[in-house]
Coordinates of C-alpha atoms and ligand atoms in Angstrom, one line a residue:
X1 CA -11.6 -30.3 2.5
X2 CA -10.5 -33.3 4.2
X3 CA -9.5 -31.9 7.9
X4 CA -8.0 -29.1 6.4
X5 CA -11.3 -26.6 7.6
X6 CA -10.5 -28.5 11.1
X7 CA -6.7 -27.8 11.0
X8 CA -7.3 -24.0 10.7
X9 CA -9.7 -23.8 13.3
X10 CA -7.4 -25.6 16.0
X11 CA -4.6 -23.1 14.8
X12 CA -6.8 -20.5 15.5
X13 CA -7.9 -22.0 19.1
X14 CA -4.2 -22.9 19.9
X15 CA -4.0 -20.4 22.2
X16 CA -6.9 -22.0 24.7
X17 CA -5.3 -25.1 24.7
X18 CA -5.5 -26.5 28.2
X19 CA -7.5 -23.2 29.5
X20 CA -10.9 -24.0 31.3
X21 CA -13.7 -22.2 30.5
X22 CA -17.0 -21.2 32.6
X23 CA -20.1 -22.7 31.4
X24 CA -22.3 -22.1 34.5
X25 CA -23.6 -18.7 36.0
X26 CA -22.2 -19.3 39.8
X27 CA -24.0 -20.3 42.6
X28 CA -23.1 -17.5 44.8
X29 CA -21.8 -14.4 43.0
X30 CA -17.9 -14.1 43.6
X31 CA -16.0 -12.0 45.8
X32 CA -14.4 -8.8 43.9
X33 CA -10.7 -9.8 44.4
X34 CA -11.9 -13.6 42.7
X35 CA -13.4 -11.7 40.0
X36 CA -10.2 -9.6 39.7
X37 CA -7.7 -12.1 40.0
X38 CA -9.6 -14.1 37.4
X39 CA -10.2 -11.3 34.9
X40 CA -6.2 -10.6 35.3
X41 CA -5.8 -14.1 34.5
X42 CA -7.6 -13.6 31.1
X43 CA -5.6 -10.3 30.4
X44 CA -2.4 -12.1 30.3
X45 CA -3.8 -14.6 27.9
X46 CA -2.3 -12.3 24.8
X47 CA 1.0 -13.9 23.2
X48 CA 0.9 -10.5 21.6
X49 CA 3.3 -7.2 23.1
X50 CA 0.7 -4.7 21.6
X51 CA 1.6 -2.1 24.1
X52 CA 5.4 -2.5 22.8
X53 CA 4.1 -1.8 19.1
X54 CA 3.9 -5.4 17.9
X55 CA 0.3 -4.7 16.8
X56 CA -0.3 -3.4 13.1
X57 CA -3.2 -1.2 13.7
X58 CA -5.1 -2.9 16.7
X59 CA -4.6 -0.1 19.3
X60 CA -4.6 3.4 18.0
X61 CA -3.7 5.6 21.2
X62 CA -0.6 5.0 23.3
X63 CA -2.4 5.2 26.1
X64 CA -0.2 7.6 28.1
X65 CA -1.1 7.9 31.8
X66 CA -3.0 10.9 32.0
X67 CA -5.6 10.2 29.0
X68 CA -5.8 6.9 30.5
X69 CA -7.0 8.3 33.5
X70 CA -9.0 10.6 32.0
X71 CA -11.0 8.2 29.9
X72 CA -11.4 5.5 33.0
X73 CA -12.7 8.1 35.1
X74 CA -15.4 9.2 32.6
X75 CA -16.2 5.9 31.6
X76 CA -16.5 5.1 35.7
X77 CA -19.3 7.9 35.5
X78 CA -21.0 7.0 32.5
X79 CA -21.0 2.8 32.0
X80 CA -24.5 2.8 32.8
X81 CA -26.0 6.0 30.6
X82 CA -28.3 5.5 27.6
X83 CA -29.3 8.2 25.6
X84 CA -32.1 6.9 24.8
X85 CA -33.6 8.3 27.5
X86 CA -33.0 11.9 27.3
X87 CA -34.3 13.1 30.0
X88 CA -32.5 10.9 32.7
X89 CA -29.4 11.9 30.6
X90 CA -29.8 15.3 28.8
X91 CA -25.8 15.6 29.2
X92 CA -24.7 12.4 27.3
X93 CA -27.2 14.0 24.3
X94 CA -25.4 17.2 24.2
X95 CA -22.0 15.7 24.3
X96 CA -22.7 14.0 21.1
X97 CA -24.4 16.8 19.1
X98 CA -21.1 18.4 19.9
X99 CA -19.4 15.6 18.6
X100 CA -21.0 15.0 15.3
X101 CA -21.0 19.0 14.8
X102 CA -16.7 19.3 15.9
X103 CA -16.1 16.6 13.3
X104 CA -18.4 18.0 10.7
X105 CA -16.6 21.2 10.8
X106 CA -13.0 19.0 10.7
X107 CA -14.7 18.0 7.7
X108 CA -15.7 21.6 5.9
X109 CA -19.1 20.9 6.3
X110 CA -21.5 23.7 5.9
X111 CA -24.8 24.5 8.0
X112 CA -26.4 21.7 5.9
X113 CA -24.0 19.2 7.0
X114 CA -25.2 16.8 9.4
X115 CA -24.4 13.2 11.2
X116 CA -24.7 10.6 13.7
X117 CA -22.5 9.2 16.2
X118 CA -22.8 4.9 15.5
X119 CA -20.8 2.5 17.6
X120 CA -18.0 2.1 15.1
X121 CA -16.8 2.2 11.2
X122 CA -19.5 -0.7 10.3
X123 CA -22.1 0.7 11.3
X124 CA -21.6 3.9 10.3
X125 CA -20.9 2.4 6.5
X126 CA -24.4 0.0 7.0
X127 CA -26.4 3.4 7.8
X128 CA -25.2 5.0 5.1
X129 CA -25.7 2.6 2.8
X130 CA -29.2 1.7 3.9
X131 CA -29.8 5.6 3.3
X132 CA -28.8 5.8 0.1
X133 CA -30.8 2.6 -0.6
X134 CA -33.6 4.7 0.6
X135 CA -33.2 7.7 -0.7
X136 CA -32.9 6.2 -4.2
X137 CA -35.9 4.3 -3.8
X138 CA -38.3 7.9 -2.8
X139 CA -36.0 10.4 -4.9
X140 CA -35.6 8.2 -8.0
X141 CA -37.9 4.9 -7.7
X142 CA -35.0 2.6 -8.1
X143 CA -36.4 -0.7 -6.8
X144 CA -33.4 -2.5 -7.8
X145 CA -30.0 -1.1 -5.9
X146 CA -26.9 -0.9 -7.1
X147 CA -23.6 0.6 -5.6
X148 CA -20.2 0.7 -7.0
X149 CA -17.3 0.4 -4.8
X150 CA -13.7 -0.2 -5.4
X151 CA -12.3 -4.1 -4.8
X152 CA -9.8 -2.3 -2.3
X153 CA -13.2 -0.7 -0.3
X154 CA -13.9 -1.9 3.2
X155 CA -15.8 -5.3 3.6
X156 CA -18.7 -3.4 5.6
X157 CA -19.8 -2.4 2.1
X158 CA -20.4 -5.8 1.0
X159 CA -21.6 -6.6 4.1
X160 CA -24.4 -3.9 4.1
X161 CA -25.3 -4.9 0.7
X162 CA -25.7 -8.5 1.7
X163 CA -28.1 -7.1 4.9
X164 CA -30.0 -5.0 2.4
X165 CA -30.4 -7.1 -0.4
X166 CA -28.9 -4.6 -2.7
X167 CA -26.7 -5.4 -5.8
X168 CA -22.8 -5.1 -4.9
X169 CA -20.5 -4.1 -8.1
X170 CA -17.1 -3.9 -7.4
X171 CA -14.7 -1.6 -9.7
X172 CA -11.1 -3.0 -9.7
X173 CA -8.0 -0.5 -9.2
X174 CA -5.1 0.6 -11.2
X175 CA -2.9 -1.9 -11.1
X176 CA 0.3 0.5 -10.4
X177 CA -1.1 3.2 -8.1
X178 CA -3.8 1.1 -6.7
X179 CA -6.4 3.7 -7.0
X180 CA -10.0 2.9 -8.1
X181 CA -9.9 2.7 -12.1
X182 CA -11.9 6.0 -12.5
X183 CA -13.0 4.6 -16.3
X184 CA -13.8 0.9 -15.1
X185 CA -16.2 3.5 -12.0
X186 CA -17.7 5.3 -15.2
X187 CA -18.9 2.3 -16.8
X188 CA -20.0 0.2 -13.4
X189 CA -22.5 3.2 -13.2
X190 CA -26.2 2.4 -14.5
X191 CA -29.4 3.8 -13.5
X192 CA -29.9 1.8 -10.6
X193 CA -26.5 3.2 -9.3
X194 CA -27.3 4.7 -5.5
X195 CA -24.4 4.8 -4.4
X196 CA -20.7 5.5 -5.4
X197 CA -17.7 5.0 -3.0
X198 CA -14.0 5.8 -2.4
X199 CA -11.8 5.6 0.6
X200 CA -9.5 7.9 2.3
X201 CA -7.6 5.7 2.9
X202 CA -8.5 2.1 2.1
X203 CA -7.6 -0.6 4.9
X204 CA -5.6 -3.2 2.5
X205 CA -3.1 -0.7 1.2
X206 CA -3.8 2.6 2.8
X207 CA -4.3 4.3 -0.7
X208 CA -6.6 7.3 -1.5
X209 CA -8.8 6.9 -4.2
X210 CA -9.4 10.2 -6.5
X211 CA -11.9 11.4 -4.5
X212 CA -12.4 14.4 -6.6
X213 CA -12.2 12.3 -10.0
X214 CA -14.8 10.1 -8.4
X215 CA -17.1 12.9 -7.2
X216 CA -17.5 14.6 -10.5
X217 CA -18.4 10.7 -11.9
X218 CA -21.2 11.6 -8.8
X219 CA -22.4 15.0 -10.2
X220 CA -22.5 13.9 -13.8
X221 CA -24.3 10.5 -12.8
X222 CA -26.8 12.5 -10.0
X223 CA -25.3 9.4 -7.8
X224 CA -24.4 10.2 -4.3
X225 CA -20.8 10.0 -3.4
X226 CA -19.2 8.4 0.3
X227 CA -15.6 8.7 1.4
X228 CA -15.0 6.1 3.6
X229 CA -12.5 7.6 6.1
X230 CA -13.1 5.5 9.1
X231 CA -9.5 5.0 8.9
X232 CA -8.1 7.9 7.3
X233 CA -10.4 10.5 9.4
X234 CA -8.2 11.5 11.9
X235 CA -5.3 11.8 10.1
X236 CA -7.0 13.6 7.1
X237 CA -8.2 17.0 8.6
X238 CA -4.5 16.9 10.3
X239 CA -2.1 16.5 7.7
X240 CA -2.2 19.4 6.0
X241 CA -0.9 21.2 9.3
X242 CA 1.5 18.1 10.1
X243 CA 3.6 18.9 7.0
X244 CA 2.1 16.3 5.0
X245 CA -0.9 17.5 2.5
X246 CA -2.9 15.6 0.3
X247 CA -6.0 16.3 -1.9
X248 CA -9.0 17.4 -0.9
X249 CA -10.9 14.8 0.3
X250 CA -13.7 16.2 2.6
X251 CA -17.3 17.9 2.0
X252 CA -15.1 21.4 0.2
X253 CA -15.0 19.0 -2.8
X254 CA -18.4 19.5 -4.7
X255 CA -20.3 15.9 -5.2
X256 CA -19.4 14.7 -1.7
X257 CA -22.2 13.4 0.2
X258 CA -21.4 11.6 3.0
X259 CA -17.9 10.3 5.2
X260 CA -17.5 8.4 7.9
X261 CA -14.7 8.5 9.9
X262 CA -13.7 6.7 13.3
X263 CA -12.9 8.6 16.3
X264 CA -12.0 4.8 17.7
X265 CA -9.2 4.7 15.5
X266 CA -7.0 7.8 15.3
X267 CA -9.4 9.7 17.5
X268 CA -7.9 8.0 19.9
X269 CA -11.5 7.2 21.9
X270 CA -11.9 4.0 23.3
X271 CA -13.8 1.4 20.7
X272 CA -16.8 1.9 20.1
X273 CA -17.5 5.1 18.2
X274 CA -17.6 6.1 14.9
X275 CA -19.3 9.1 12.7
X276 CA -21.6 9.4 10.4
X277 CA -21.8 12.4 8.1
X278 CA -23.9 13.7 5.3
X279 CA -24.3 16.6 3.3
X280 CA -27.5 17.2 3.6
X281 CA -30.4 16.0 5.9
X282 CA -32.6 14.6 3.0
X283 CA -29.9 11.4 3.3
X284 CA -29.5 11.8 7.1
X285 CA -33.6 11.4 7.2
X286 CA -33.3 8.0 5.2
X287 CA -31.1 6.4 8.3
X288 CA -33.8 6.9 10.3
X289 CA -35.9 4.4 12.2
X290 CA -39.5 5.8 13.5
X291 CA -42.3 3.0 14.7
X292 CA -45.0 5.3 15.1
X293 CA -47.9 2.4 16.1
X294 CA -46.0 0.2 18.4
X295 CA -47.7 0.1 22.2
X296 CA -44.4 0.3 24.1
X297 CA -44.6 4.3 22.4
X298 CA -44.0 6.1 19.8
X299 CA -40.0 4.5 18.8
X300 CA -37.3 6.8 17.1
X301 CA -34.2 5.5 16.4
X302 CA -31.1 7.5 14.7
X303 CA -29.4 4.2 14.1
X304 CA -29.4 0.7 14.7
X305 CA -29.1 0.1 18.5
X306 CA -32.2 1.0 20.4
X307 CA -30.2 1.5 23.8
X308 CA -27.1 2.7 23.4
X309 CA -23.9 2.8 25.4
X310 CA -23.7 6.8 26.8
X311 CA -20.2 6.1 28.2
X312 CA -19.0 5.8 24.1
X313 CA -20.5 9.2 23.4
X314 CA -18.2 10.2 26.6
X315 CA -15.0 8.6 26.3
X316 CA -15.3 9.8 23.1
X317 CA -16.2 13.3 23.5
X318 CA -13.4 13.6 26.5
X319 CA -10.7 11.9 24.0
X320 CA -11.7 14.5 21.2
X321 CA -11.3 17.4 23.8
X322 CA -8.0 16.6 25.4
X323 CA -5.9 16.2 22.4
X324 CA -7.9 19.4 20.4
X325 CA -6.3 20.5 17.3
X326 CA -2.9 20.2 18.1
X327 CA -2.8 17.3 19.7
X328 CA -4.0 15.6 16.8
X329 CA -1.6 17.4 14.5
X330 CA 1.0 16.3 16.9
X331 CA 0.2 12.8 16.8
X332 CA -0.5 12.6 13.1
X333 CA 3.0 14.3 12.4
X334 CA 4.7 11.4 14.5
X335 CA 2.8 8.7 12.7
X336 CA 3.4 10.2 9.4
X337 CA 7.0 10.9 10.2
X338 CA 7.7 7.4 10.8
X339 CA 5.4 5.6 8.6
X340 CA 7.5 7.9 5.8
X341 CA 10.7 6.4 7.3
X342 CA 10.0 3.2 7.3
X343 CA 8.8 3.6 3.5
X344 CA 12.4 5.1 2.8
X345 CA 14.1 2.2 4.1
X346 CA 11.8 -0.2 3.0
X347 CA 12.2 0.5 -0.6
X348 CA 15.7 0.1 -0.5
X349 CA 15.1 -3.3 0.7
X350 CA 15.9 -5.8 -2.2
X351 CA 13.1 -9.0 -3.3
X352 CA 10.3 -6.9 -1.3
X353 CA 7.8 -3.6 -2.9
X354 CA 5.4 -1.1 -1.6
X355 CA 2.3 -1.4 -3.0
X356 CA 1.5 2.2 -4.7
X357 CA 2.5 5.1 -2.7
X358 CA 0.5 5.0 0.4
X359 CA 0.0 8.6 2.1
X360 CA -1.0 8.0 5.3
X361 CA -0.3 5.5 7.7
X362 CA -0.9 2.4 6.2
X363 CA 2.0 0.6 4.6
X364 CA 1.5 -2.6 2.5
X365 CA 4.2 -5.0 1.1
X366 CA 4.5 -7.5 -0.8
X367 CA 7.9 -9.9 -3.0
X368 CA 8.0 -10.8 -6.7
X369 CA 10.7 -12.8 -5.2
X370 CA 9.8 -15.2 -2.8
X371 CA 6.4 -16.1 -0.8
X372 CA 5.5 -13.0 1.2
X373 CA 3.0 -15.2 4.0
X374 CA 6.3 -17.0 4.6
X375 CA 8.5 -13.8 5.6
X376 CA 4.7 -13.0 7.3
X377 CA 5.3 -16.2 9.6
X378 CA 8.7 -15.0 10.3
X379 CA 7.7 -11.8 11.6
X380 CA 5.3 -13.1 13.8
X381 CA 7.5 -16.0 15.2
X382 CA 9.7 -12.6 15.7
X383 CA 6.4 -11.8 17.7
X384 CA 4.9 -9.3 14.9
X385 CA 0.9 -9.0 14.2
X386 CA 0.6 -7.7 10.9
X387 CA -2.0 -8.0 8.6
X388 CA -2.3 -10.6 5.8
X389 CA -3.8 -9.5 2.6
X390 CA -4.8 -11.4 -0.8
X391 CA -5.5 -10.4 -4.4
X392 CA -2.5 -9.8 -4.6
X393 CA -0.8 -12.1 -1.7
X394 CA 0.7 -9.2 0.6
X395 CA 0.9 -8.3 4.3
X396 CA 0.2 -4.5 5.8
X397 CA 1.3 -2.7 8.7
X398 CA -0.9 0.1 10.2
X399 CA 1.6 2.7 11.9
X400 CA -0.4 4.2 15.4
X401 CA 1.0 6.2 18.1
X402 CA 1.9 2.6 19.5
X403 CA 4.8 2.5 17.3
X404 CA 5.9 6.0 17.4
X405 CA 7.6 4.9 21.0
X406 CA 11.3 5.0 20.5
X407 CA 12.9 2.0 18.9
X408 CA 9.7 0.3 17.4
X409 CA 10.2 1.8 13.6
X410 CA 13.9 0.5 14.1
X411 CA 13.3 -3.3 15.2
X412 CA 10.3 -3.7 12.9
X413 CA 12.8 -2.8 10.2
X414 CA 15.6 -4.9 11.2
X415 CA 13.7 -8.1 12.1
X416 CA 12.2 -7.5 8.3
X417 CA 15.5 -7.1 6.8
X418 CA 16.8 -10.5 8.3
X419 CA 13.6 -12.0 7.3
X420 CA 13.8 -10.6 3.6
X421 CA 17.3 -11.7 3.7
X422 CA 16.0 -15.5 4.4
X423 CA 13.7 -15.6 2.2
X424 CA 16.0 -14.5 -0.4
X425 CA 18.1 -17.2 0.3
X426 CA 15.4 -20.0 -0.3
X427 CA 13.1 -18.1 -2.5
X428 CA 10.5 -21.3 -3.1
X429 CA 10.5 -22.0 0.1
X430 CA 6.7 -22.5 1.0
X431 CA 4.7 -20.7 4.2
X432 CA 4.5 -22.8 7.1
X433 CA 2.7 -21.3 9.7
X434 CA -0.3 -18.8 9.6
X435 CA 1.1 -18.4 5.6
X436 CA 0.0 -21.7 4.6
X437 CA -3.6 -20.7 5.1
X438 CA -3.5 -17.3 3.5
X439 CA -2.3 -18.8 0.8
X440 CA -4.2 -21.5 0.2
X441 CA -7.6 -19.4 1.1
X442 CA -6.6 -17.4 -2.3
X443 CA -5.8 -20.5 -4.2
X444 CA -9.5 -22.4 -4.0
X445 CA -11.4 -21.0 -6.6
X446 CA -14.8 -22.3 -4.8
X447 CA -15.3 -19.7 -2.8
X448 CA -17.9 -21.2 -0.7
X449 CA -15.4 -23.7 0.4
X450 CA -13.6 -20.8 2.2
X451 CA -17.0 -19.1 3.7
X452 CA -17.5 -22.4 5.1
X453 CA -14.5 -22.4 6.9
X454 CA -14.6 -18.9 7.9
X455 CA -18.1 -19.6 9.7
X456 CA -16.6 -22.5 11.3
X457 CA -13.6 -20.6 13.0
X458 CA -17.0 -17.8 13.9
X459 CA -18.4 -21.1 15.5
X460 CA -15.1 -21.5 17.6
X461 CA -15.4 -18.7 19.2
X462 CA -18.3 -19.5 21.4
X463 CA -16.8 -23.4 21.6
X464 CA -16.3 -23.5 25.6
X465 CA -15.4 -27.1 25.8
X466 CA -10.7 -27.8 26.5
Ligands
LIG501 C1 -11.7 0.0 10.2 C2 -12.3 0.4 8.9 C3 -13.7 0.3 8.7 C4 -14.7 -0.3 9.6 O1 -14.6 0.1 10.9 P1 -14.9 -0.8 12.2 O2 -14.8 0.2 13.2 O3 -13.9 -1.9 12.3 O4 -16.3 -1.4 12.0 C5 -14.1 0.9 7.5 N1 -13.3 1.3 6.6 C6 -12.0 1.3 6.7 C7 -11.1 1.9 5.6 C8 -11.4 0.8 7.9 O5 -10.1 0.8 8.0

């Protein structure tokens, strides 16, 4: 690649440039007011206003004073819980029974229903894939697993299969309304098919896939079915009541067997918590861990952590308590509200599209036109950070209550338009910033080349030397 893979990383390192780092554990521990004069010093190290709405996606709460408060003060209480120990912590167990049950029943989940709390969307997707792996191999003695996931499907899937060792088919989508191609699903099925997914919403381009289409392919093919709403899963049991339905997309539709959704995203918890949900406990079983020989004890573990951070299961369980019901119809009309303005005045935007019709809060773009990563490095000289995608070459933004705050909807649109109208001007203008990577990433067809490069930025990050 000829310096190019070293090019990209310094791009991505630019922002340490001239910053010391600490290599050595010191001597004598510091004083608090060091430690919190330093740690200040590392806050402000963000070129980024995400607390003015500059963020696609990033932050989902607006962290208004009083939840603030609320979540620091439980996490204060609770940093150094574990429920792995039970007893010592009896509390931090029954807040998150009371968590997996309150989401279950967001969900329509009957008595049968069931879940886990994970640390986040990843792991919840991992677990459940694992599961399914699992339960395939006792149910159906499939040695050899398969699942079938739509291209637009979040990379944890891929991921899990990769951890796994299980075979990864991806089904592409209609190439209009960007929904998994329901026939291509039909014929990606075999009989070594454990698992088939859709998302509500996918991450790229915020669509919903046909969830009921995709269960019935489920019930026909006796394949389990997962709805990936780690996104979507706070905004899905809401929208009905915020004036903005959508179809059935939860365990009322027969064939579902498990979702995920994150109560880190529009659950407004603090990262780290995600949940797990199945239809029935003969998948749940299968995400199990038990070590029933080991000398340190008998060892159960619902999912991958052994010790486990008890102040997640609070914050969380506070978060899902203050807003209740209609908080989080409240905030899901707001982001709805404004992620349907800004689709309204984005569409009559000339040299620029929406890609399908995105319900929920996700919005992506992308030009016929002109070069979208260039009008991409424009809004972030502007001082934008919005997601690049690829397949097709487009960019989203991922409305939160951070952009609900008066005026954000407004300059997002008008810096846009007077990007738009730039790039209309000089419509083969090539990227320059961020834009020439994106678009070059797409454009090597060896695809190791760009795994290469990806592991060498994941190197970078632990590089301590200025
Ligand atoms: C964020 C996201 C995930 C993964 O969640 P993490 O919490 O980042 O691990 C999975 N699916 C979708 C659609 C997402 O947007």
């Amino acid at each position: 690649m000829g310096g190019v893979d070293k090019a990209i990383v310094e791009q991505c390192r630019a922002i340490y440039k001239g910053e010391k780092f600490l290599v050595n554990l010191p001597k004598e521990g510091l004083q608090k007011a060091d430690i919190l004069t330093l740690f200040k010093k590392y806050q402000s190290l963000s070129k980024v206003n995400w607390r003015g709405g500059r963020a696609s996606g990033t932050v989902y709460s607006d962290l208004a004073t009083e939840v603030s408060a609320l979540i620091a003060e439980v996490y204060a209480e609770t940093a150094y819980t574990n429920p792995l120990h039970p007893e010592c912590f009896p509390g931090i167990i029954k807040m998150e029974a009371e968590i997996v049950r309150m989401v279950v029943n967001l969900f329509n989940g009957g008595e049968e229903c069931c879940g886990t709390l994970t640390s986040g969307g990843t792991e919840s997707i991992v677990l459940a894939v694992k599961a399914y792996r699992d339960y395939a191999a006792e149910e159906r003695g499939i040695t050899r697993p398969e699942v079938v996931v739509p291209v637009t499907a979040h990379a944890a899937f891929q991921k899990a299969c990769q951890y796994f060792k299980i075979k990864f088919r991806t089904v592409p989508v209609d190439p209009v309304t960007f929904k998994v191609d329901l026939k291509a699903m039909r014929r990606a099925i075999g009989r070594n098919t454990v698992l088939l997914v859709g998302s509500a919403c996918g991450y790229p381009h915020g669509i919903i896939d046909d969830i009921e289409e995709i269960a019935k392919l489920g019930l026909a093919y006796n394949v389990p079915v997962h709805v990936d709403s780690c996104l979507g899963g706070f905004l899905v049991p809401f929208v009905a009541a915020a004036g903005f339905p959508i179809d059935p997309v939860d365990f009322s539709v027969q064939g579902v067997t498990s979702i995920s959704a994150d109560t880190h995203k529009y659950g407004y918890a603090p990262k780290g918590s995600s949940v797990i949900m199945y239809a029935h406990q003969k998948y749940r079983k299968h995400q199990f861990s038990v070590q029933t020989d080991w000398p340190g004890g008998i060892y159960a573990s619902p999912t991958i952590s052994g010790s486990r951070a008890g102040a997640n299961i609070a914050t969380c369980w506070a978060a899902l308590l203050y807003y209740g019901v209609n908080g989080y119809v409240d905030a899901t009309r707001r982001i709805l509200e404004t992620q349907r303005y800004m689709k309204r005045e984005l569409l009559k935007m000339k040299g620029i599209y929406i890609i399908g019709d995105p319900q929920l809060s996700v919005i992506a773009i992308g030009s016929h036109d002109f070069n979208i990563f260039r009008l991409s490095d424009m809004l972030s000289k502007k001082g934008w950070n919005i997601n690049p995608l690829q397949f097709p070459s487009a960019f989203h933004i991922c409305v939160t209550l951070m952009h609900v705050q008066e005026g954000v909807a407004d300059a997002f649109l008008a810096d846009l338009a007077t990007a738009v109208g730039e790039c209309m001007k000089l419509p083969d203008k090539s990227a320059e910033g961020m834009g020439v990577v994106y678009g070059m990433a797409q454009s090597i067809p060896d695809r190791s080349i760009v795994s290469d490069i990806a592991c060498q930025y994941l190197n970078s990050i632990y590089d301590t030397s200025d």
